[in-house]
Amino acid sequence: MQQRVPIRNKTRPVHVKIIFVLAGLICLTTFVSGPVALIGGFLCSHFIGNPFRHYNNRIINWLLKIAVVGLGFGMNILEVTNLGREGFSLTVISIFSTLLIGFFIGKFLNVHKQITHLISSGTAICGGSAIAAISSVINSSEKDISVSLGVVFLLNAMALVIFPPIGHLFDLTEYQFGLWTAIAIHDTSSVVGASLAYGEEALQIATTVKLVRALWIVPLSLVSIFIFRGKIRGIKIPWFIFLFIGAILLNSYFPLPNHLTVSVTDISKSVLTLTLFLIGAGLPIDKIRSAGWRSMLLGISLWVFISISSLCLIIGVLK
């Protein structure tokens, strides 16, 4: 008589899901900061696993958009206009210098041309979003995209943790720190997370300048098509930015109750902290390992360049 082999349950045990969900709910409280949430998510995923890994990126994508739009209800259009105007010149200088230096460093390190362009674009504009947009128009391979994302994700996680202490070390004002993070950190999530840990004014400045910076995806995509002889297959524009602007306009020109706007912004900050927990829980270790030392050195070199140069410029000009 043939013995039956028990079928193994491939799903995660219920207690793992419960622990993971409870850890996420704790991040919705005011006791957990962005950097702590990111590290906690990584440790949680490493030791007990992420039972929702298959849905992780989709959830992060939606939560980040909801949080950013919600933050708009705490801003005024006149302040945002002034911030955008003051950060414009720094944005233009940093984008073009990063792309140019990235080209030469990539050539010196003998990094593949498309990987060089993807990492440089992600560093110059907005991390994973820029890489996804540019890769779609220059016909990048899955390996090129994975390598570029691995480099950018690692540096994003590092920046979120180390930027606030550096800001305090140099005694940066909230205005200076917000502008610095918007210029020097790749992804919007890490920019908002680092500035949230620094202060309310830093958060508003960083969010505004970073989202304006993200709109440079469109002209860079068009230039990339010309350089790589790619095809226009639908440039990915971060449409939620316009909802963010709509929230600012609504708060500026309509008499919304103060307790409502305060509640919405507080909830948005909590949602952002939860988002950072999920980002930590989904850090692509396999992609980071597959990046290789040349690509990693390219990403680190560009990140160090833009971080130090923008910090020196901000300290020197905005005293």
C-alpha positions as a printed Julia matrix, in Angstrom:
319×3 Matrix{Float64}:
   0.0    0.0     0.0
   1.45   3.31   -1.09
   2.03   5.76    1.75
   0.54   9.19    1.3
   2.95  12.06    1.38
   1.49  15.0     3.28
   1.1   18.15    1.25
   3.08  21.0     2.71
   1.26  24.22    3.25
   3.07  26.84    1.23
   1.29  29.71    2.92
   2.8   31.5     5.86
   1.62  30.42    9.34
  -1.19  32.56   10.74
   0.94  33.8    13.65
   3.51  35.23   11.2
   0.79  37.26    9.48
  -0.53  38.46   12.82
   2.92  39.58   14.02
   3.61  41.33   10.72
   0.26  43.14   10.76
   0.71  44.18   14.41
   4.18  45.57   13.62
   2.65  47.57   10.77
  -0.13  48.9    13.01
   2.44  50.05   15.58
   3.99  52.16   12.82
   0.71  54.06   12.54
   1.24  55.44   16.03
   3.27  58.53   16.86
   5.88  56.48   18.72
   7.67  55.25   15.57
   9.79  57.46   13.31
  10.44  56.89    9.62
  14.0   55.51    9.99
  12.89  53.18   12.81
   9.98  51.94   10.68
  12.28  51.22    7.73
  14.78  49.27    9.85
  11.95  47.51   11.69
  10.4   46.4     8.41
  13.7   45.01    7.2
  14.33  43.12   10.46
  10.77  41.85   10.55
  11.04  40.54    6.99
  14.48  39.02    7.65
  13.58  37.12   10.83
   9.92  36.15   10.35
   9.38  36.84    6.66
   6.99  39.08    4.76
   3.71  37.18    4.24
   2.45  39.86    1.85
   5.57  40.17   -0.31
   3.59  39.48   -3.48
   1.43  42.58   -2.86
   4.11  44.71   -1.21
   5.06  46.97   -4.12
   1.45  47.6    -5.09
   0.5   48.55   -1.52
   3.56  50.83   -1.19
   2.7   52.54   -4.47
  -0.84  53.42   -3.36
  -0.02  54.3     0.25
   2.75  56.7    -0.82
   0.42  58.51   -3.22
  -2.32  58.77   -0.58
   0.14  60.07    2.03
   1.66  62.69   -0.29
  -1.74  63.98   -1.46
  -2.89  64.15    2.17
   0.14  66.25    3.09
  -1.02  68.81    0.54
  -3.96  69.71    2.79
  -1.48  71.2     5.25
   0.17  73.56    2.76
  -0.55  77.0     1.31
  -0.16  77.82   -2.38
   1.79  81.06   -1.77
   4.38  79.28    0.38
   4.62  76.41   -2.11
   5.14  78.83   -5.01
   8.0   80.55   -3.2
   9.59  77.22   -2.28
   9.32  75.91   -5.83
  10.89  79.08   -7.21
  13.82  78.99   -4.77
  14.49  75.3    -5.32
  14.26  75.48   -9.12
  17.82  76.63   -9.79
  19.29  74.01   -7.44
  17.15  71.35   -9.11
  18.32  72.26  -12.62
  21.99  72.42  -11.64
  21.89  69.1    -9.74
  20.03  67.2   -12.48
  22.34  68.2   -15.33
  25.55  67.85  -13.31
  24.53  64.4   -12.01
  23.69  63.12  -15.48
  26.93  64.5   -16.93
  29.19  63.17  -14.16
  27.34  59.85  -14.18
  28.15  59.47  -17.88
  31.88  59.95  -17.33
  32.09  57.79  -14.18
  30.16  55.02  -15.91
  32.51  55.19  -18.88
  35.56  55.11  -16.59
  34.22  52.1   -14.64
  33.15  50.38  -17.86
  29.53  50.06  -16.7
  26.95  49.14  -19.34
  25.63  52.28  -21.08
  21.98  51.66  -20.22
  22.7   50.8   -16.58
  24.75  54.0   -16.31
  21.89  56.05  -17.71
  19.29  54.4   -15.44
  21.34  54.86  -12.26
  22.2   58.45  -13.2
  18.53  59.21  -13.96
  17.38  57.64  -10.7
  19.95  59.67   -8.75
  19.21  62.89  -10.61
  15.4   62.86  -10.38
  13.39  60.45   -8.26
  14.88  57.0    -7.86
  12.75  54.0    -8.78
  10.07  56.11  -10.52
  12.61  57.65  -12.87
  14.22  54.26  -13.56
  10.83  52.75  -14.38
   9.94  55.63  -16.7
  13.28  55.83  -18.51
  13.63  52.04  -18.87
  10.29  51.91  -20.69
  11.49  54.21  -23.48
  15.08  52.96  -23.99
  14.18  49.25  -24.14
  16.21  48.22  -21.09
  16.53  44.55  -20.19
  15.14  43.13  -16.94
  18.7   42.69  -15.67
  19.56  46.36  -16.32
  16.43  47.47  -14.44
  17.05  45.08  -11.53
  20.66  46.18  -11.12
  19.73  49.87  -11.21
  16.86  49.44   -8.75
  19.06  47.43   -6.4
  21.66  50.22   -6.23
  19.09  52.97   -5.75
  17.03  51.09   -3.13
  20.1   50.45   -0.99
  21.22  54.09   -1.07
  17.67  55.27   -0.35
  17.54  53.17    2.8
  20.93  54.47    3.93
  19.97  58.1     3.27
  16.76  57.85    5.27
  18.72  56.74    8.34
  21.85  58.9     8.15
  20.59  62.23    6.75
  18.76  63.51    9.89
  21.85  63.03   12.14
  24.04  64.75    9.53
  21.56  67.63    9.4
  21.79  68.07   13.17
  25.58  67.74   13.03
  25.83  70.7    10.65
  23.08  72.54   12.54
  20.94  72.9     9.41
  17.7   74.82    9.67
  14.53  72.98    8.72
  14.44  74.98    5.49
  18.0   73.98    4.59
  17.46  70.33    5.5
  14.22  70.06    3.55
  15.86  71.49    0.45
  18.91  69.25    0.89
  16.89  66.04    1.16
  14.79  66.97   -1.87
  17.96  67.38   -3.92
  20.19  64.61   -2.55
  17.87  61.66   -1.8
  16.5   59.54   -4.63
  12.95  58.31   -3.94
  10.07  60.49   -2.78
   9.3   58.08    0.08
  12.78  58.45    1.59
  12.79  62.21    1.04
   9.5   62.63    2.88
  10.52  60.11    5.55
  13.84  61.81    6.34
  12.32  65.3     6.4
   9.42  64.09    8.57
  11.96  63.04   11.19
  13.52  66.53   11.08
  10.5   68.82   11.41
   7.22  70.13    9.98
   8.79  72.91    7.91
  11.42  70.53    6.52
   8.63  68.13    5.5
   6.71  70.78    3.56
   9.79  72.07    1.77
  11.15  68.62    0.91
   7.8   67.32   -0.39
   7.15  70.36   -2.58
  10.62  70.6    -4.14
  10.86  66.83   -4.65
   7.52  66.55   -6.46
   8.38  69.48   -8.72
  11.7   67.73   -9.37
   9.86  64.52  -10.32
   8.17  66.29  -13.25
  11.57  66.34  -14.96
  10.87  62.69  -15.8
   9.01  63.89  -18.91
  11.78  65.95  -20.62
  14.44  63.42  -19.59
  12.38  60.6   -21.13
  12.13  62.51  -24.4
  15.88  63.18  -24.45
  16.55  59.51  -23.63
  14.45  58.4   -26.61
  16.63  60.53  -28.87
  19.94  59.34  -27.36
  19.09  55.61  -27.32
  16.85  55.67  -30.41
  14.04  54.25  -28.36
  10.31  54.33  -28.95
   7.56  56.3   -27.28
   5.51  53.6   -25.6
   3.78  55.85  -23.11
   5.93  58.0   -20.82
   5.03  57.31  -17.2
   4.06  60.63  -15.65
   3.54  60.74  -11.86
  -0.07  61.95  -12.11
  -0.63  61.99   -8.35
   1.48  65.16   -8.22
  -1.47  67.05   -9.72
  -3.73  65.69   -6.98
  -1.17  66.98   -4.48
  -1.38  70.43   -6.12
  -5.19  70.19   -6.08
  -5.14  69.51   -2.32
  -2.94  72.59   -1.79
  -5.29  74.76   -3.87
  -8.31  73.44   -1.99
  -6.69  74.22    1.35
  -5.57  77.67    0.17
  -8.78  79.01   -1.35
 -11.57  77.22    0.5
 -12.3   77.67    4.24
 -11.66  74.09    5.35
 -12.02  73.5     9.11
  -8.66  73.58   10.85
  -9.3   70.35   12.74
 -10.02  68.6     9.42
  -6.79  69.67    7.72
  -4.75  68.86   10.84
  -6.34  65.41   11.07
  -5.74  64.66    7.39
  -2.06  65.66    7.57
  -1.53  63.69   10.8
  -3.09  60.58    9.23
  -0.95  61.09    6.12
   2.22  61.15    8.23
   1.19  57.9     9.91
   0.44  56.31    6.53
   3.87  57.42    5.34
   5.54  55.75    8.33
   3.66  52.53    7.53
   4.83  52.87    3.91
   8.45  53.05    5.06
   7.92  49.92    7.17
   6.7   48.08    4.05
   9.62  49.44    2.01
  12.01  48.03    4.6
  10.15  44.72    4.54
  10.5   44.54    0.77
  14.12  45.61    0.28
  15.29  43.58   -2.74
  18.4   41.92   -1.29
  18.72  39.69   -4.36
  18.79  42.74   -6.65
  21.33  44.48   -4.44
  23.6   41.42   -4.53
  23.31  41.13   -8.3
  24.3   44.75   -8.89
  28.05  44.12   -8.92
  30.76  46.36   -7.55
  31.07  48.57  -10.64
  27.39  49.54  -10.71
  27.36  49.94   -6.94
  30.45  52.18   -7.05
  28.83  54.28   -9.77
  25.68  54.75   -7.67
  27.63  55.53   -4.49
  29.91  58.0    -6.31
  26.96  59.9    -7.77
  25.13  59.88   -4.44
  28.16  61.19   -2.54
  28.72  63.86   -5.2
  25.18  65.2    -5.18
  24.93  64.99   -1.37
  28.16  66.87   -0.63
  27.92  69.43   -3.45
  24.28  70.32   -2.69
  24.99  70.51    1.06
  27.94  72.87    0.52
  25.88  75.03   -1.85
  22.92  75.19    0.53
  25.1   76.06    3.53
  27.02  78.65    1.53
  24.04  80.36   -0.11
  21.2   79.88    2.41
  22.88  81.03    5.6
